[in-house]
mmCIF file with all atom_site columns, N, CA and C in Angstrom:
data_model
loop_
_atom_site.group_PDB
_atom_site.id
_atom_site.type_symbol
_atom_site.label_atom_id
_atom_site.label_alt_id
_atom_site.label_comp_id
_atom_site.label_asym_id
_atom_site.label_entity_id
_atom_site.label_seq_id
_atom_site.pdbx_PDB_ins_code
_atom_site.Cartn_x
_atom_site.Cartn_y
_atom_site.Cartn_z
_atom_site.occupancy
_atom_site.B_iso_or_equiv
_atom_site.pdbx_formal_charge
_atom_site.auth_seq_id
_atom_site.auth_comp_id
_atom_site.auth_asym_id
_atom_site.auth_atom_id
_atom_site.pdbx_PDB_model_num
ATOM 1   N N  . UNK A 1 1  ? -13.473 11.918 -20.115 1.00 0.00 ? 581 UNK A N  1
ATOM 2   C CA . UNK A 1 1  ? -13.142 12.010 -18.696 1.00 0.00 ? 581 UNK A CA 1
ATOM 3   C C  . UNK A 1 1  ? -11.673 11.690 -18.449 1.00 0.00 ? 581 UNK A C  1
ATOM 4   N N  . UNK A 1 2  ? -10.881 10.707 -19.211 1.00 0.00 ? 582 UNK A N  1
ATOM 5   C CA . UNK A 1 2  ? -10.034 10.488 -19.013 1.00 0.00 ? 582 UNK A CA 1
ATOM 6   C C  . UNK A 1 2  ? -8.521  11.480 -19.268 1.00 0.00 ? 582 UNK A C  1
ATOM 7   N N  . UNK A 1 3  ? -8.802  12.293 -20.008 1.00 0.00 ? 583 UNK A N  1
ATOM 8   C CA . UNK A 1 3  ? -8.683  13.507 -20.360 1.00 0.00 ? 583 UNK A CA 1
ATOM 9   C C  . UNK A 1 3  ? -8.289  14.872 -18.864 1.00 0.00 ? 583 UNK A C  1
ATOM 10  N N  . UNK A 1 4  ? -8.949  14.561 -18.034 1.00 0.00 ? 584 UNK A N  1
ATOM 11  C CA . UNK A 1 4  ? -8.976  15.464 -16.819 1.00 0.00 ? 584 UNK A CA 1
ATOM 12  C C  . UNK A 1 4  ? -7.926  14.608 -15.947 1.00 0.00 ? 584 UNK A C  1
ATOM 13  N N  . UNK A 1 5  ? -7.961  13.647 -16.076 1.00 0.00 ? 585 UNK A N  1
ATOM 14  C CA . UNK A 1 5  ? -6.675  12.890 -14.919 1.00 0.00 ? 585 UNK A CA 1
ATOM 15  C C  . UNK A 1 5  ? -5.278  13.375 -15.271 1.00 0.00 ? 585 UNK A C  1
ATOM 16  N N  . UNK A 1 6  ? -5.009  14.360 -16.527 1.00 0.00 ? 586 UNK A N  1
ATOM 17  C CA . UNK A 1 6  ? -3.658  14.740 -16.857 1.00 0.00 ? 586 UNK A CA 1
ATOM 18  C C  . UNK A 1 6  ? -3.984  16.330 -16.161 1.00 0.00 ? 586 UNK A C  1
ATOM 19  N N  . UNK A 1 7  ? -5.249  16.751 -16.172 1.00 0.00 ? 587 UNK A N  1
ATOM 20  C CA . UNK A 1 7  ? -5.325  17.737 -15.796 1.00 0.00 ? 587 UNK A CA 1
ATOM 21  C C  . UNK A 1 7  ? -4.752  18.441 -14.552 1.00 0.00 ? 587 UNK A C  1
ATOM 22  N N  . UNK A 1 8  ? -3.513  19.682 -14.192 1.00 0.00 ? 588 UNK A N  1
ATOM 23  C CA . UNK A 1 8  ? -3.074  20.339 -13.497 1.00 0.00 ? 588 UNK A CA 1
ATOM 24  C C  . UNK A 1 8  ? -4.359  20.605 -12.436 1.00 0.00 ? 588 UNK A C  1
ATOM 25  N N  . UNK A 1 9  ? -4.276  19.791 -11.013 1.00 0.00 ? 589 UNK A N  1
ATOM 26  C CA . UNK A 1 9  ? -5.001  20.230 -9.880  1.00 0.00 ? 589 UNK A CA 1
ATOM 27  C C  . UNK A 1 9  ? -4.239  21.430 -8.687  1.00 0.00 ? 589 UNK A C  1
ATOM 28  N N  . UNK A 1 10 ? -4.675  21.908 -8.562  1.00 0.00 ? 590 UNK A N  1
ATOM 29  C CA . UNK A 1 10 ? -3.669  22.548 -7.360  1.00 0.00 ? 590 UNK A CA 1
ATOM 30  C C  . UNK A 1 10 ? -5.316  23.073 -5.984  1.00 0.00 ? 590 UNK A C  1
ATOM 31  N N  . UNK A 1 11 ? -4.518  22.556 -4.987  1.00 0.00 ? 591 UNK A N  1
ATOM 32  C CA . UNK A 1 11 ? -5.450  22.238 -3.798  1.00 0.00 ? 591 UNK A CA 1
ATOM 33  C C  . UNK A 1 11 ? -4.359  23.454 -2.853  1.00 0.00 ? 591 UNK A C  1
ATOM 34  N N  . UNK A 1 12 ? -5.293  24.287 -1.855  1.00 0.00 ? 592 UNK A N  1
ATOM 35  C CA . UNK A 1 12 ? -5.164  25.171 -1.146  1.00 0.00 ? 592 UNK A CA 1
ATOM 36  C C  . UNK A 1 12 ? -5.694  25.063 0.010   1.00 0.00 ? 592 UNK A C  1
ATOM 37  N N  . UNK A 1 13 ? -4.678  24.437 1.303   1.00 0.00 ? 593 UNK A N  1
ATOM 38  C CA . UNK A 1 13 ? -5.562  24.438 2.646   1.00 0.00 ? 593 UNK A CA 1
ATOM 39  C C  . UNK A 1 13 ? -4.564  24.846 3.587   1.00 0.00 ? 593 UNK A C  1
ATOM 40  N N  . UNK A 1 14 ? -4.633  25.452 4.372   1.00 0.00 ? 594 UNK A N  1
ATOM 41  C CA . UNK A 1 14 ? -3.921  25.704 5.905   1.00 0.00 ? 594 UNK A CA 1
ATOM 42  C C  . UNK A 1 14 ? -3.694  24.356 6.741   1.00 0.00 ? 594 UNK A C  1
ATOM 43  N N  . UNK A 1 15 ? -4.395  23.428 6.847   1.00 0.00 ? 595 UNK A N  1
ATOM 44  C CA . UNK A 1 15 ? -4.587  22.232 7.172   1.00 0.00 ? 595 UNK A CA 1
ATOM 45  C C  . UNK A 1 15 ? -3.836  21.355 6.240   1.00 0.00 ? 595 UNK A C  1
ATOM 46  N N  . UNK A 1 16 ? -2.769  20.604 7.130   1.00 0.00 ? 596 UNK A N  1
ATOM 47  C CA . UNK A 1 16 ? -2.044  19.444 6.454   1.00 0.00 ? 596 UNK A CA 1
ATOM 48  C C  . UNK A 1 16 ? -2.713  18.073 6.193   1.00 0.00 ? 596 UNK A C  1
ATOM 49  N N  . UNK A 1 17 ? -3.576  17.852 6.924   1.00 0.00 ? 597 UNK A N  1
ATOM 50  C CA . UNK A 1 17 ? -4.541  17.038 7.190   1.00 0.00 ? 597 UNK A CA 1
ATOM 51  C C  . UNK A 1 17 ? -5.506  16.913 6.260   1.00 0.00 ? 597 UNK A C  1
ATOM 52  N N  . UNK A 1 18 ? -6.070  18.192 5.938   1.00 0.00 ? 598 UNK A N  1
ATOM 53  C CA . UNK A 1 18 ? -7.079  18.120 4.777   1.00 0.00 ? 598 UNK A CA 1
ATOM 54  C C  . UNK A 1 18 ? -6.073  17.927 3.096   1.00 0.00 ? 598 UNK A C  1
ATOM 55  N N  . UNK A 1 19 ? -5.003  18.604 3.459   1.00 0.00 ? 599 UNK A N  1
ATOM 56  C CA . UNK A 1 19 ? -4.174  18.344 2.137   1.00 0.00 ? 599 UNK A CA 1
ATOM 57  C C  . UNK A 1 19 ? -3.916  16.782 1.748   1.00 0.00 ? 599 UNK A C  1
ATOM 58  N N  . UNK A 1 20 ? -3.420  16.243 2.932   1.00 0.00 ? 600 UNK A N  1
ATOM 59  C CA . UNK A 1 20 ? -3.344  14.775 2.514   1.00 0.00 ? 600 UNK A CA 1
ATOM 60  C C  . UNK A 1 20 ? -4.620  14.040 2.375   1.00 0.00 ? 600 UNK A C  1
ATOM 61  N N  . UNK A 1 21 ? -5.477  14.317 2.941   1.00 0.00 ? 601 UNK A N  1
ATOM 62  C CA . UNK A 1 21 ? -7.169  13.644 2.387   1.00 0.00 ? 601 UNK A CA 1
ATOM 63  C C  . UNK A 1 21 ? -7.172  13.708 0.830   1.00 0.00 ? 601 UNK A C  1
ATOM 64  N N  . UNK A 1 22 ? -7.391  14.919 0.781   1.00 0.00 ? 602 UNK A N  1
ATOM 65  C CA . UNK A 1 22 ? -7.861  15.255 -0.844  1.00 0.00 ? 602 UNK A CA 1
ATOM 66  C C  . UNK A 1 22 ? -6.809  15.498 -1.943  1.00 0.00 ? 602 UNK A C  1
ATOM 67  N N  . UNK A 1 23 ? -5.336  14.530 -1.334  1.00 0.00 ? 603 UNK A N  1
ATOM 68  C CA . UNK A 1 23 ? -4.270  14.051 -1.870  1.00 0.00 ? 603 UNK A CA 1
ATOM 69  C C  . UNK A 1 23 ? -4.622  12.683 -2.336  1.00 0.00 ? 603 UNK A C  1
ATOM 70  N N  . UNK A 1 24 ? -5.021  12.063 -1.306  1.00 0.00 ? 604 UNK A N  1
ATOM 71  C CA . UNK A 1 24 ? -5.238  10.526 -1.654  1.00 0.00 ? 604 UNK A CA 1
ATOM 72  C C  . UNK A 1 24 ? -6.616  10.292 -2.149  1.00 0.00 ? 604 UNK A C  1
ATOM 73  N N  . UNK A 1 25 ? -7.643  10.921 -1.843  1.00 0.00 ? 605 UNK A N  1
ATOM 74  C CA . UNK A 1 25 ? -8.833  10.881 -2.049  1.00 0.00 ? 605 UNK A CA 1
ATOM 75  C C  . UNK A 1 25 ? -8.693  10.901 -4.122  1.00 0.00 ? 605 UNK A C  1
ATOM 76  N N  . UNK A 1 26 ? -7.676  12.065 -4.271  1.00 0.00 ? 606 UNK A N  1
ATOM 77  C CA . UNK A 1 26 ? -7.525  12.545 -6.299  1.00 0.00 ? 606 UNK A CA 1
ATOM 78  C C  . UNK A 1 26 ? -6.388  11.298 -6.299  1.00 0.00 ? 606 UNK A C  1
ATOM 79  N N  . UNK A 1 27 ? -5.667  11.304 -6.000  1.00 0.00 ? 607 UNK A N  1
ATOM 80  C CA . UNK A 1 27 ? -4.517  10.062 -6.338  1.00 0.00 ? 607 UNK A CA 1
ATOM 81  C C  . UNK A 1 27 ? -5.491  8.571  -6.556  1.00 0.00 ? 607 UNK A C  1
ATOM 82  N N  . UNK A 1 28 ? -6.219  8.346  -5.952  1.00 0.00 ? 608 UNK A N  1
ATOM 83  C CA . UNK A 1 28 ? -7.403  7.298  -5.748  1.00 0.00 ? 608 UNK A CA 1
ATOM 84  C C  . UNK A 1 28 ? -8.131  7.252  -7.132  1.00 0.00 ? 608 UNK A C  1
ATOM 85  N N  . UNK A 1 29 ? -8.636  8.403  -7.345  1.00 0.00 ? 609 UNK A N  1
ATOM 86  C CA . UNK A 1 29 ? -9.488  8.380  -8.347  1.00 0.00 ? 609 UNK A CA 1
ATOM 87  C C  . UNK A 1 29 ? -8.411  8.378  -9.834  1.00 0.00 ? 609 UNK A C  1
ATOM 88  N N  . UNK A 1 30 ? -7.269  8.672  -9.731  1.00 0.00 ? 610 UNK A N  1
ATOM 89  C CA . UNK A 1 30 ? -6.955  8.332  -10.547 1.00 0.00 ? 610 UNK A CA 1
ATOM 90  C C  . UNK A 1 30 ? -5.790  9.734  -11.241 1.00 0.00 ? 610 UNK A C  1
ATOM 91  N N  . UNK A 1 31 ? -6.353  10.968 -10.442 1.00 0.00 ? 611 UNK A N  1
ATOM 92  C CA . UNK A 1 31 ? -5.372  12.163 -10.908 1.00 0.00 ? 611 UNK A CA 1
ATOM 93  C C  . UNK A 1 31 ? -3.960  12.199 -10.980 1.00 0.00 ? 611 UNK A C  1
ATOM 94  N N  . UNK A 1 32 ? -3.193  13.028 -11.649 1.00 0.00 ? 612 UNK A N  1
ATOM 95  C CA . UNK A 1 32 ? -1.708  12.671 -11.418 1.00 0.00 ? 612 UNK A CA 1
ATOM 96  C C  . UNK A 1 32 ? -1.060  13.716 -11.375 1.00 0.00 ? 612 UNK A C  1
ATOM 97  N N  . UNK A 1 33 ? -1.188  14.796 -11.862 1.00 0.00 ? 613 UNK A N  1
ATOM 98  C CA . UNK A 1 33 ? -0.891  16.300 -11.676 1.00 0.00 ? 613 UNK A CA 1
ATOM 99  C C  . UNK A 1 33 ? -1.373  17.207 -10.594 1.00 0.00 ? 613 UNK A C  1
ATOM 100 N N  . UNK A 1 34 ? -0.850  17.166 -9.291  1.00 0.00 ? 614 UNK A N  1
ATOM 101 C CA . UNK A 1 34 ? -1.583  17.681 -8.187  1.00 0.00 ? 614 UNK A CA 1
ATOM 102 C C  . UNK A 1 34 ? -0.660  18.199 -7.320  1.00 0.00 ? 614 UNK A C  1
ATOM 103 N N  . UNK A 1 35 ? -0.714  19.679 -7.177  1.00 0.00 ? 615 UNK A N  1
ATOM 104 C CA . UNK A 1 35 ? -0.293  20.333 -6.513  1.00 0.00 ? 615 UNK A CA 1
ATOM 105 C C  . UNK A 1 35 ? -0.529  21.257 -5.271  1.00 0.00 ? 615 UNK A C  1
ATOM 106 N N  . UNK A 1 36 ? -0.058  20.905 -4.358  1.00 0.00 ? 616 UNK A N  1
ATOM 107 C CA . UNK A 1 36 ? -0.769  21.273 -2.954  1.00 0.00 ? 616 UNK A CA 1
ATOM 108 C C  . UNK A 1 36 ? 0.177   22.274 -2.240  1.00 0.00 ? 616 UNK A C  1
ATOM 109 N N  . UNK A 1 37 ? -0.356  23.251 -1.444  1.00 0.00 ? 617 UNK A N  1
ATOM 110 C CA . UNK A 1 37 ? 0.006   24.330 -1.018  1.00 0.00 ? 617 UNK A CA 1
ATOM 111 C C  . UNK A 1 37 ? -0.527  24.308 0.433   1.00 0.00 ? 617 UNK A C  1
ATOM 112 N N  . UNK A 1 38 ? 0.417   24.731 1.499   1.00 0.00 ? 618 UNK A N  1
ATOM 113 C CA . UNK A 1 38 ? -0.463  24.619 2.994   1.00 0.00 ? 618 UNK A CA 1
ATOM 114 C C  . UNK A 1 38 ? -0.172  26.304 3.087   1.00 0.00 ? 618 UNK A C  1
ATOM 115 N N  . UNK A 1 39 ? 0.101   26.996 2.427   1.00 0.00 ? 619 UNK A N  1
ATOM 116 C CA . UNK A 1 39 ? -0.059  28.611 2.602   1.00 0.00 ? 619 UNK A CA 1
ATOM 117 C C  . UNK A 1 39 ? -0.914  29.426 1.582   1.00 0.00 ? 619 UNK A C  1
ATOM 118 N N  . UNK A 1 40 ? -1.660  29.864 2.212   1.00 0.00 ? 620 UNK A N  1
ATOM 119 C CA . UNK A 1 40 ? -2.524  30.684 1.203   1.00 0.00 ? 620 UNK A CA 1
ATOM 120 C C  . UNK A 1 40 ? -1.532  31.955 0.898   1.00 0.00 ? 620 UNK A C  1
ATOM 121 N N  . UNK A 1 41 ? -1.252  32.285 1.422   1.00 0.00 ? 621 UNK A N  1
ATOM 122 C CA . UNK A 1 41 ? -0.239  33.739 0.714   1.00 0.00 ? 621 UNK A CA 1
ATOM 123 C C  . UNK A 1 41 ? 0.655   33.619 -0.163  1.00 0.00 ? 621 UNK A C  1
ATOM 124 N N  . UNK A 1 42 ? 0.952   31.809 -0.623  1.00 0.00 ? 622 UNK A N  1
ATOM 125 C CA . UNK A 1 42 ? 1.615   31.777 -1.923  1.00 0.00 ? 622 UNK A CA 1
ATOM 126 C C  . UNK A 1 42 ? 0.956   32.428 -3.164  1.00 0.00 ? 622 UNK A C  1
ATOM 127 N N  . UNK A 1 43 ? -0.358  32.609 -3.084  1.00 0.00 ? 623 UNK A N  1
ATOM 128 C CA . UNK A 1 43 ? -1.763  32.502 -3.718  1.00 0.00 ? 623 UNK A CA 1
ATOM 129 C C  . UNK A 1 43 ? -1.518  33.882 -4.356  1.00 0.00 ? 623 UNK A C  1
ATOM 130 N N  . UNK A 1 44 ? -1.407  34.949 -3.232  1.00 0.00 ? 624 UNK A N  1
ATOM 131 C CA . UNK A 1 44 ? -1.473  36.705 -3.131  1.00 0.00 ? 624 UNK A CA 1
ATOM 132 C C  . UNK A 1 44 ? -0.748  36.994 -4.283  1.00 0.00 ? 624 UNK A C  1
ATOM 133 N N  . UNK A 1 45 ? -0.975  38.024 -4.256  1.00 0.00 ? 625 UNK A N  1
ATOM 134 C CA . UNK A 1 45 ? -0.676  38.821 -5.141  1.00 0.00 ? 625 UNK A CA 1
ATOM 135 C C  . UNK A 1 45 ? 0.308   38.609 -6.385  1.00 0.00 ? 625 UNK A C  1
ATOM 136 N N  . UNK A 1 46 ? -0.674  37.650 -7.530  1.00 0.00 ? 626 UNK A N  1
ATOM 137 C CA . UNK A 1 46 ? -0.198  36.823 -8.490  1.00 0.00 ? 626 UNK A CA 1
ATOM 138 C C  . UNK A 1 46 ? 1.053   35.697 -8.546  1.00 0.00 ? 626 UNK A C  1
ATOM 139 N N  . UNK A 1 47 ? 1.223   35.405 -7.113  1.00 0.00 ? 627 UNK A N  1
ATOM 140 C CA . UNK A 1 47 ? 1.817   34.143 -7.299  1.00 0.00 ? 627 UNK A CA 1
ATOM 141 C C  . UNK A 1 47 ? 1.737   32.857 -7.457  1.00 0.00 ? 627 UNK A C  1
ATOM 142 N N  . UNK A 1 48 ? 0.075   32.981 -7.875  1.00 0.00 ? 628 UNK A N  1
ATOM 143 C CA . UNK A 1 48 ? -0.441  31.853 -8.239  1.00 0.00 ? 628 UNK A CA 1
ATOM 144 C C  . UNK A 1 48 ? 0.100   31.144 -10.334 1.00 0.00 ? 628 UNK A C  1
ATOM 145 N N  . UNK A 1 49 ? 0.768   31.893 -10.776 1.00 0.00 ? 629 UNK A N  1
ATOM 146 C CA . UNK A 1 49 ? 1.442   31.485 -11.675 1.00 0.00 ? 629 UNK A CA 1
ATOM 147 C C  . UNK A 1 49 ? 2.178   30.210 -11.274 1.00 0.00 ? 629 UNK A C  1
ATOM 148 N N  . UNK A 1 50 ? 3.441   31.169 -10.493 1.00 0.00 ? 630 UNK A N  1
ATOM 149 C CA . UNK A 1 50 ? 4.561   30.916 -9.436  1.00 0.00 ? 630 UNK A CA 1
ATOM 150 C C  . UNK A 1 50 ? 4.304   29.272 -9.229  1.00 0.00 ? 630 UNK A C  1
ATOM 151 N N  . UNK A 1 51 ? 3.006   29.175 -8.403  1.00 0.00 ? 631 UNK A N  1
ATOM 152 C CA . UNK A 1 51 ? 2.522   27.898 -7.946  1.00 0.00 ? 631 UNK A CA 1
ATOM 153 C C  . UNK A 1 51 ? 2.542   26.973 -9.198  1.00 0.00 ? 631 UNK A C  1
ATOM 154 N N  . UNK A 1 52 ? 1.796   27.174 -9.751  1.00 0.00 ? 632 UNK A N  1
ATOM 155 C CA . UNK A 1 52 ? 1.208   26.048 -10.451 1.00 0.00 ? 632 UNK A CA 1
ATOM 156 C C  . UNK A 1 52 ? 2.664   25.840 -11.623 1.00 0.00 ? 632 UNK A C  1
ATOM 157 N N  . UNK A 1 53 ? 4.078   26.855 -11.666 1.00 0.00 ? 633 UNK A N  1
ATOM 158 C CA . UNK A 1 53 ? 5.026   25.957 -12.335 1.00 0.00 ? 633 UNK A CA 1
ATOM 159 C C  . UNK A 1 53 ? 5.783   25.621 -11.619 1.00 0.00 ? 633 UNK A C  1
ATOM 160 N N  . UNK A 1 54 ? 5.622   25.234 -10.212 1.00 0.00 ? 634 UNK A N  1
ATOM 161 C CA . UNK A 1 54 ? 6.724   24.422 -9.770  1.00 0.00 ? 634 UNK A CA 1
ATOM 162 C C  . UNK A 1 54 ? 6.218   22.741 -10.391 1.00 0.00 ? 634 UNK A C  1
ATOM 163 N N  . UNK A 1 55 ? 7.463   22.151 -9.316  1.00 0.00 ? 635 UNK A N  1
ATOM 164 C CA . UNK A 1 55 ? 7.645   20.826 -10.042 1.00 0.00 ? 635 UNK A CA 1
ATOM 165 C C  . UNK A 1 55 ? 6.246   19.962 -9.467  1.00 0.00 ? 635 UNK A C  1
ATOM 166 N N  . UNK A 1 56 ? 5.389   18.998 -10.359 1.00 0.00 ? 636 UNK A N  1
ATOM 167 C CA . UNK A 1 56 ? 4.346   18.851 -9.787  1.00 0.00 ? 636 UNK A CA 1
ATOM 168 C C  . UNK A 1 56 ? 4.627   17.522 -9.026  1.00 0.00 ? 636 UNK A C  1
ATOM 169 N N  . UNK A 1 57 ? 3.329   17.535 -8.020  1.00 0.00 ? 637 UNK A N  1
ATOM 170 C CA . UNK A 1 57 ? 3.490   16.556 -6.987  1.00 0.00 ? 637 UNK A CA 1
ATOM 171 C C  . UNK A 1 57 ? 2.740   15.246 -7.879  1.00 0.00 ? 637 UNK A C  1
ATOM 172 N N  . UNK A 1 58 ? 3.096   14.224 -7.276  1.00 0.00 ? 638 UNK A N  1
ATOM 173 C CA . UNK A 1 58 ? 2.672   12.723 -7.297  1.00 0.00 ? 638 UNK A CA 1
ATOM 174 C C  . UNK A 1 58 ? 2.666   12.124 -6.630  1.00 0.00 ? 638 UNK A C  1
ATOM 175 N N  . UNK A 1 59 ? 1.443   11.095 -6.479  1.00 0.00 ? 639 UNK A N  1
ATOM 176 C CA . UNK A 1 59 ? 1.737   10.379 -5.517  1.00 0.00 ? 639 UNK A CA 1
ATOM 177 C C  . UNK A 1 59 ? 2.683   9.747  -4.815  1.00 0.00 ? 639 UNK A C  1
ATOM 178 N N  . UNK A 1 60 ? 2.392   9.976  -3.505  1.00 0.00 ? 640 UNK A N  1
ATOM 179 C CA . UNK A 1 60 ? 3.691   9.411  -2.570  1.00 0.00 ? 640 UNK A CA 1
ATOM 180 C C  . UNK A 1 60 ? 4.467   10.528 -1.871  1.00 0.00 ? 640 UNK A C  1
ATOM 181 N N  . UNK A 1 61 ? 4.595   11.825 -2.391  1.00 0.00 ? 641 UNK A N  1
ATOM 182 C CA . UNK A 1 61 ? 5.195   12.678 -2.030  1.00 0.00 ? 641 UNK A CA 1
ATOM 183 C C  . UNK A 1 61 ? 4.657   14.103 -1.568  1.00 0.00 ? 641 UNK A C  1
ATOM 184 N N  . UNK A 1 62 ? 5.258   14.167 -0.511  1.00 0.00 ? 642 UNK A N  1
ATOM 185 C CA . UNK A 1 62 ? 4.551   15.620 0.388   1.00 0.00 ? 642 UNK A CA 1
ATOM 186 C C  . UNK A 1 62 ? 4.593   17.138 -0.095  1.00 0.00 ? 642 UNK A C  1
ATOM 187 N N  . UNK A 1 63 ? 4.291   17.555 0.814   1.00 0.00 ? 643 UNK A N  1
ATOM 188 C CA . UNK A 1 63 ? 3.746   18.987 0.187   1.00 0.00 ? 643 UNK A CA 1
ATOM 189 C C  . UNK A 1 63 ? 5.185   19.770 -0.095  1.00 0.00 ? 643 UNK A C  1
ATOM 190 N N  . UNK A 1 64 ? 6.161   18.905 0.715   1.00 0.00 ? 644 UNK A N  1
ATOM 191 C CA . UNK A 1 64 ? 7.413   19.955 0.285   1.00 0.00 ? 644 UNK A CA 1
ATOM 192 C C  . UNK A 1 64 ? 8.398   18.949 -0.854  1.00 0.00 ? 644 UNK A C  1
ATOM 193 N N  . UNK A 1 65 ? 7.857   18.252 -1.496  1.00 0.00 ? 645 UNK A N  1
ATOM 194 C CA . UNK A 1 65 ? 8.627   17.425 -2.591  1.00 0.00 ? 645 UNK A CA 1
ATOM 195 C C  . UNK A 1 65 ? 9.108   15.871 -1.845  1.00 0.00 ? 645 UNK A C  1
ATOM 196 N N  . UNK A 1 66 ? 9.439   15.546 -0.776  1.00 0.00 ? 646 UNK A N  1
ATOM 197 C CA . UNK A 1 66 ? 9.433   14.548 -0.077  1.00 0.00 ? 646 UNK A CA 1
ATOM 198 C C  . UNK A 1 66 ? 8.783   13.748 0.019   1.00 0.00 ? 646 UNK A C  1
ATOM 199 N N  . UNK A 1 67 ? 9.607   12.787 -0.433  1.00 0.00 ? 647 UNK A N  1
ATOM 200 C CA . UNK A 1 67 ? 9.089   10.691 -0.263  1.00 0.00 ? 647 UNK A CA 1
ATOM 201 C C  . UNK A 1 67 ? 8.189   10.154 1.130   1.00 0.00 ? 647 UNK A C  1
#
């Protein structure tokens, strides 16, 4: 199990609100690789690569890289 907490998460909501829930909710449990998106059309038409190599988030810091 411990094994999955290095594991690359990436969370997809329109809602900033739900992003930071199930920001702190995985930061809580212990995740550390978590990347959150408040636009689904980053998603479209294979830019879901795109996503998942930007720089990853950690706790403490918002959806746009900010403390």
């Amino acid at each position: 199990m411990k094994q999955l907490y290095n594991a690359h998460v990436l969370v997809v909501d329109d809602q900033q609100v739900n992003l930071d829930l199930v920001m702190d909710l995985l930061t809580l449990e212990g995740y550390q690789n978590i990347e959150l998106l408040n636009d689904p059309l980053q998603l479209s038409a294979g830019d879901y690569k795109t996503a998942l190599s930007r720089t990853e988030r950690t706790a403490g810091c918002d959806v746009d890289g900010s403390e």
